Coordinates of C-alpha atoms in Angstrom, one line a residue:
Chain A
X363 CA -54.3 -63.4 69.7
X364 CA -52.1 -62.1 71.7
X365 CA -52.8 -58.7 74.3
X366 CA -51.5 -55.7 72.6
X367 CA -48.3 -54.1 74.0
X368 CA -49.5 -51.7 77.6
X369 CA -48.5 -48.3 78.6
X370 CA -47.0 -50.8 82.2
X371 CA -44.3 -52.2 80.2
X372 CA -43.5 -49.1 78.8
X373 CA -43.1 -47.9 82.6
X374 CA -41.5 -51.8 83.8
X375 CA -38.5 -51.3 81.3
X376 CA -38.3 -47.3 82.1
X377 CA -37.8 -48.7 86.7
X378 CA -35.0 -51.2 84.8
X379 CA -33.3 -48.0 82.6
X380 CA -33.6 -46.0 86.1
X381 CA -31.7 -48.6 87.8
X382 CA -29.2 -49.5 85.8
X383 CA -28.3 -45.7 86.0
X384 CA -28.5 -45.0 89.7
X385 CA -26.1 -48.5 90.0
X386 CA -23.8 -47.3 87.5
X387 CA -23.9 -43.4 89.6
X388 CA -22.9 -44.9 92.8
X389 CA -20.3 -46.9 91.7
X390 CA -18.2 -45.1 88.8
X391 CA -16.1 -43.2 90.2
X392 CA -15.0 -41.0 86.0
X393 CA -17.1 -37.5 86.8
X394 CA -17.3 -38.3 82.7
X395 CA -19.4 -41.6 82.8
X396 CA -21.7 -40.0 86.1
X397 CA -23.1 -37.7 83.9
X398 CA -23.5 -40.4 81.7
X399 CA -25.9 -42.6 83.6
X400 CA -27.8 -39.1 85.5
X401 CA -28.7 -39.1 81.1
X402 CA -29.5 -42.7 81.8
X403 CA -32.1 -42.1 84.7
X404 CA -33.4 -38.9 83.0
X405 CA -33.8 -40.6 80.2
X406 CA -36.1 -44.1 82.0
X407 CA -38.6 -40.1 83.3
X408 CA -38.8 -39.5 80.0
X409 CA -39.8 -42.7 78.7
X410 CA -42.5 -42.6 81.2
X411 CA -44.1 -39.4 80.6
X412 CA -44.0 -40.1 77.4
X413 CA -45.8 -43.6 78.3
X414 CA -48.7 -41.6 80.5
X415 CA -49.3 -39.0 77.7
X416 CA -50.0 -42.0 75.3
X417 CA -51.9 -43.8 77.9
X418 CA -53.9 -40.8 79.3
X419 CA -54.0 -39.1 75.5
X420 CA -52.9 -36.2 77.3
X421 CA -50.1 -33.5 75.0
X422 CA -48.9 -32.1 78.5
X423 CA -46.4 -35.2 78.5
X424 CA -44.6 -34.8 76.0
X425 CA -44.3 -31.1 76.8
X426 CA -42.7 -32.2 80.2
X427 CA -40.2 -34.4 77.7
X428 CA -39.1 -31.4 76.0
X429 CA -38.4 -29.5 79.0
X430 CA -36.5 -31.7 80.0
X431 CA -34.8 -31.8 77.4
X432 CA -33.5 -28.5 77.5
X433 CA -32.9 -28.8 81.1
X434 CA -30.5 -31.8 80.4
X435 CA -28.8 -30.3 77.8
X436 CA -27.9 -27.0 80.6
X437 CA -27.2 -29.5 83.0
X438 CA -24.6 -31.0 80.6
X439 CA -23.7 -27.7 79.9
X440 CA -22.1 -26.8 83.0
X441 CA -21.6 -29.9 84.4
X442 CA -18.7 -30.5 81.5
X443 CA -18.0 -26.9 82.0
X444 CA -17.3 -27.3 86.1
X445 CA -15.5 -31.1 84.6
X446 CA -12.6 -29.6 83.2
X447 CA -11.8 -26.4 85.6
X448 CA -10.7 -29.0 87.6
X449 CA -8.9 -31.6 85.5
X450 CA -7.2 -28.6 83.6
X451 CA -6.4 -28.2 88.0
X452 CA -6.1 -31.9 88.6
X453 CA -5.8 -34.3 85.7
X454 CA -6.9 -37.5 86.3
X455 CA -8.9 -36.5 89.1
X456 CA -12.1 -38.8 90.6
X457 CA -15.1 -38.3 92.6
X458 CA -13.5 -40.1 95.2
X459 CA -10.9 -37.2 94.8
X460 CA -13.4 -34.1 94.7
X461 CA -14.8 -34.0 98.0
X462 CA -13.2 -31.2 98.8
X463 CA -14.2 -28.0 96.7
X464 CA -11.1 -25.7 98.0
X465 CA -8.6 -26.0 94.3
Chain B
X1016 CA -48.1 -61.3 60.2
X1017 CA -50.4 -59.0 62.0
X1018 CA -49.3 -55.9 63.6
X1019 CA -49.8 -56.4 66.9
X1020 CA -47.2 -59.1 66.8
X1021 CA -45.4 -56.5 65.3
X1022 CA -45.0 -54.0 68.0
X1023 CA -44.0 -56.9 70.0
X1024 CA -40.8 -57.7 68.1
X1025 CA -40.3 -53.4 68.0
X1026 CA -41.0 -53.4 71.6
X1027 CA -38.9 -56.3 72.6
X1028 CA -35.8 -55.0 70.4
X1029 CA -35.8 -51.6 71.4
X1030 CA -36.1 -52.7 74.8
X1031 CA -33.3 -54.8 74.4
X1032 CA -30.5 -51.6 72.9
X1033 CA -31.6 -49.2 75.8
X1034 CA -31.0 -51.7 78.2
X1035 CA -27.6 -52.8 76.5
X1036 CA -26.2 -49.8 76.2
X1037 CA -27.2 -48.1 79.9
X1038 CA -25.6 -52.1 81.0
X1039 CA -22.6 -50.7 78.7
X1040 CA -22.3 -47.2 79.8
X1041 CA -21.9 -48.4 83.7
X1042 CA -19.9 -51.7 82.6
X1043 CA -17.6 -50.2 79.9
X1044 CA -13.9 -49.3 81.5
X1045 CA -13.2 -47.0 78.9
X1046 CA -15.3 -43.4 78.6
X1047 CA -15.5 -43.5 74.4
X1048 CA -16.8 -47.4 74.4
X1049 CA -19.0 -45.8 77.7
X1050 CA -20.3 -43.3 75.8
X1051 CA -21.1 -45.2 72.6
X1052 CA -23.3 -47.1 74.6
X1053 CA -25.0 -44.1 76.0
X1054 CA -25.5 -43.5 71.7
X1055 CA -27.2 -46.7 71.5
X1056 CA -30.0 -46.3 74.7
X1057 CA -30.6 -43.0 73.3
X1058 CA -31.9 -44.8 69.8
X1059 CA -33.9 -47.3 71.6
X1060 CA -35.4 -44.3 73.8
X1061 CA -36.0 -42.5 70.4
X1062 CA -38.0 -46.3 69.2
X1063 CA -39.7 -46.2 71.8
X1064 CA -41.1 -42.9 71.1
X1065 CA -42.3 -43.4 67.7
X1066 CA -44.0 -46.7 68.5
X1067 CA -45.9 -44.4 71.2
X1068 CA -46.8 -41.8 68.3
X1069 CA -44.5 -39.1 69.5
X1070 CA -42.8 -38.6 66.4
X1071 CA -41.0 -35.2 66.9
X1072 CA -39.5 -36.0 70.5
X1073 CA -38.5 -38.9 68.9
X1074 CA -36.9 -37.0 66.2
X1075 CA -35.4 -34.3 68.8
X1076 CA -34.0 -37.3 71.1
X1077 CA -32.3 -37.9 67.7
X1078 CA -30.5 -34.4 67.0
X1079 CA -30.2 -33.2 70.1
X1080 CA -29.2 -36.0 72.7
X1081 CA -27.4 -38.6 70.4
X1082 CA -26.5 -35.9 67.7
X1083 CA -25.4 -32.7 70.3
X1084 CA -24.8 -33.9 74.1
X1085 CA -23.2 -37.0 73.6
X1086 CA -20.6 -35.3 70.8
X1087 CA -20.0 -32.8 74.1
X1088 CA -19.2 -36.1 75.9
X1089 CA -17.0 -37.6 73.4
X1090 CA -15.5 -33.6 72.9
X1091 CA -14.7 -33.3 76.9
X1092 CA -12.9 -36.7 76.6
X1093 CA -11.3 -36.1 74.0
X1094 CA -9.6 -32.4 75.1
X1095 CA -9.1 -33.8 78.5
X1096 CA -7.4 -36.8 77.1
X1097 CA -9.4 -39.3 79.9
X1098 CA -9.7 -42.0 76.9
X1099 CA -7.7 -44.1 78.7
X1100 CA -9.4 -47.8 80.4
X1101 CA -9.7 -47.3 84.3
X1102 CA -9.3 -51.0 86.1
X1103 CA -13.0 -51.2 87.5
X1104 CA -11.9 -54.2 90.1
X1105 CA -10.5 -51.9 92.5
X1106 CA -13.3 -50.7 95.0
X1107 CA -11.9 -48.4 97.1
X1108 CA -15.1 -48.3 99.5
X1109 CA -15.6 -52.0 99.8
X1110 CA -19.4 -51.9 101.5
X1111 CA -20.7 -49.7 98.8
X1112 CA -21.2 -51.9 95.3
X1113 CA -23.0 -54.7 97.7
X1114 CA -25.2 -51.2 98.4
X1115 CA -25.6 -50.1 95.5
X1116 CA -27.1 -53.8 94.2
X1117 CA -29.2 -53.5 97.0
X1118 CA -30.6 -50.3 96.8
X1119 CA -31.3 -50.5 92.9
X1120 CA -32.9 -53.9 92.9
X1121 CA -34.9 -52.6 95.8
X1122 CA -35.9 -49.4 94.3
X1123 CA -36.8 -51.4 90.5
X1124 CA -38.5 -54.0 92.3
X1125 CA -40.5 -51.4 93.7
X1126 CA -41.3 -49.3 91.5
X1127 CA -42.1 -52.7 89.4
X1128 CA -44.8 -53.1 92.5
X1129 CA -46.2 -50.1 92.4
X1130 CA -47.2 -50.5 88.5
X1131 CA -48.7 -53.6 88.7
X1132 CA -50.2 -52.4 91.7
X1133 CA -51.9 -50.0 90.1
X1134 CA -52.6 -52.1 87.2
X1135 CA -55.5 -51.2 85.0
X1136 CA -55.9 -47.5 86.7
X1137 CA -52.7 -46.6 84.4
X1138 CA -54.9 -48.3 80.6
X1139 CA -53.5 -48.7 77.6
X1140 CA -51.7 -46.9 75.0
X1141 CA -54.8 -45.0 72.3
X1142 CA -53.8 -43.4 69.4
X1143 CA -54.2 -39.9 68.8
X1144 CA -50.8 -38.1 69.8
X1145 CA -49.6 -38.8 66.4
X1146 CA -48.8 -37.4 63.0
X1147 CA -52.5 -38.8 61.1
X1148 CA -54.3 -36.2 59.4
X1149 CA -58.4 -36.0 59.7
X1150 CA -60.0 -38.6 59.3
X1151 CA -57.8 -41.4 59.4
X1152 CA -58.5 -44.3 61.0
X1153 CA -56.6 -45.4 63.8
X1154 CA -55.2 -48.8 64.9
X1155 CA -58.5 -49.5 67.3
X1156 CA -60.4 -48.8 64.2
X1157 CA -61.4 -44.9 65.6
X1158 CA -61.2 -42.5 63.7
X1159 CA -58.3 -40.4 65.4
X1160 CA -57.2 -36.4 66.7
X1161 CA -57.1 -34.0 63.6
X1162 CA -54.4 -32.5 65.0
X1163 CA -50.3 -34.1 64.6
X1164 CA -48.1 -34.4 66.9
X1165 CA -45.8 -30.9 66.0
X1166 CA -49.3 -29.4 65.9
X1167 CA -50.7 -30.3 69.4
X1168 CA -47.5 -29.7 70.9
X1169 CA -46.7 -26.5 69.7
X1170 CA -50.3 -25.1 70.4
X1171 CA -49.6 -26.3 73.8
X1172 CA -46.1 -25.8 74.3
X1173 CA -47.0 -21.9 73.1
X1174 CA -50.6 -21.7 75.8
X1175 CA -49.9 -23.0 78.1
X1176 CA -46.5 -23.4 78.6
X1177 CA -45.4 -19.9 77.1
X1178 CA -43.7 -18.4 80.4
X1179 CA -42.1 -21.4 80.8
X1180 CA -41.2 -21.4 77.8
X1181 CA -39.5 -18.1 78.3
X1182 CA -37.7 -18.9 81.1
X1183 CA -35.6 -22.0 79.6
X1184 CA -34.8 -19.4 77.2
X1185 CA -33.0 -17.2 79.9
X1186 CA -31.6 -20.7 81.9
X1187 CA -30.2 -21.2 78.7
X1188 CA -27.9 -18.6 78.5
X1189 CA -27.8 -18.2 81.9
X1190 CA -25.7 -21.7 81.3
X1191 CA -23.8 -19.9 78.0
X1192 CA -22.3 -17.6 79.9
X1193 CA -21.6 -19.1 83.1
X1194 CA -19.9 -22.0 81.3
X1195 CA -17.6 -19.5 79.5
X1196 CA -17.3 -18.0 82.4
X1197 CA -15.9 -20.6 84.8
X1198 CA -14.1 -23.1 81.5
X1199 CA -11.6 -19.2 80.5
X1200 CA -8.4 -19.1 81.5
X1201 CA -8.1 -16.0 83.4
X1202 CA -4.9 -13.8 83.4
X1203 CA -3.3 -13.3 86.9
X1204 CA -3.9 -11.1 89.2
X1205 CA -0.9 -8.5 89.2
X1206 CA 1.4 -9.5 86.0
X1207 CA 3.1 -7.8 83.9
X1208 CA 0.3 -6.5 81.8

């Protein structure tokens, strides 16, 4: 008889996902891909919230994930809006080119 | 096949989807492919949610994340015309990738060490937040909670967190209005009207 899956496993998988997202955020130069890496990190946090909600039997963790989803949607909308207005003025700009805020 | 073996298969398949998609987001040279890798990751997370009886969140994950946010990403990629492969072998700052790798390994190692050290304090997966109806027998043989997942979530959201819920609506309105202002093309000042 093998043991049932424990929340610990979910936490470790979530930490791996967070690590991959953080690595991608640091090494990629395309601002769009950097946003996707932020989404990966947010999803790792969501997975942790749900794992603890299930292990503690507390629905508050799932409510927190709900709010994270809303904030992530708002963040993507504003971030992509900024990106569109920057790249319209300077096509093909990477994160290195955006070191100064001057248009 | 017993239930535990099935849970293992689901767990490892979903983890493989999730981490494989995440590696794809980082390594694919074309942003469109990276967005598709993100979809794979989001579906893997949704499967994990279902396995932990967060059914409503799994549905929302697929609809909002995979349905709306990734489509927004793809739309912006097409709009800006950046759907070209980039050369990832160029390193603008030479020491950056080794440092990022060291930081990532350290971060994951620290979290894993903390989780392993916490061990039994984290507890086991309890049924009771799922969709089972009153009197149903959970997988541990005990009677599970009488409320479905959505009812529990709604009761918690609209009782304990109603102010935060109202504030998220303000946040969304501000985000939409701000984005419209940001991306609008304003007529030049002093130009002949």
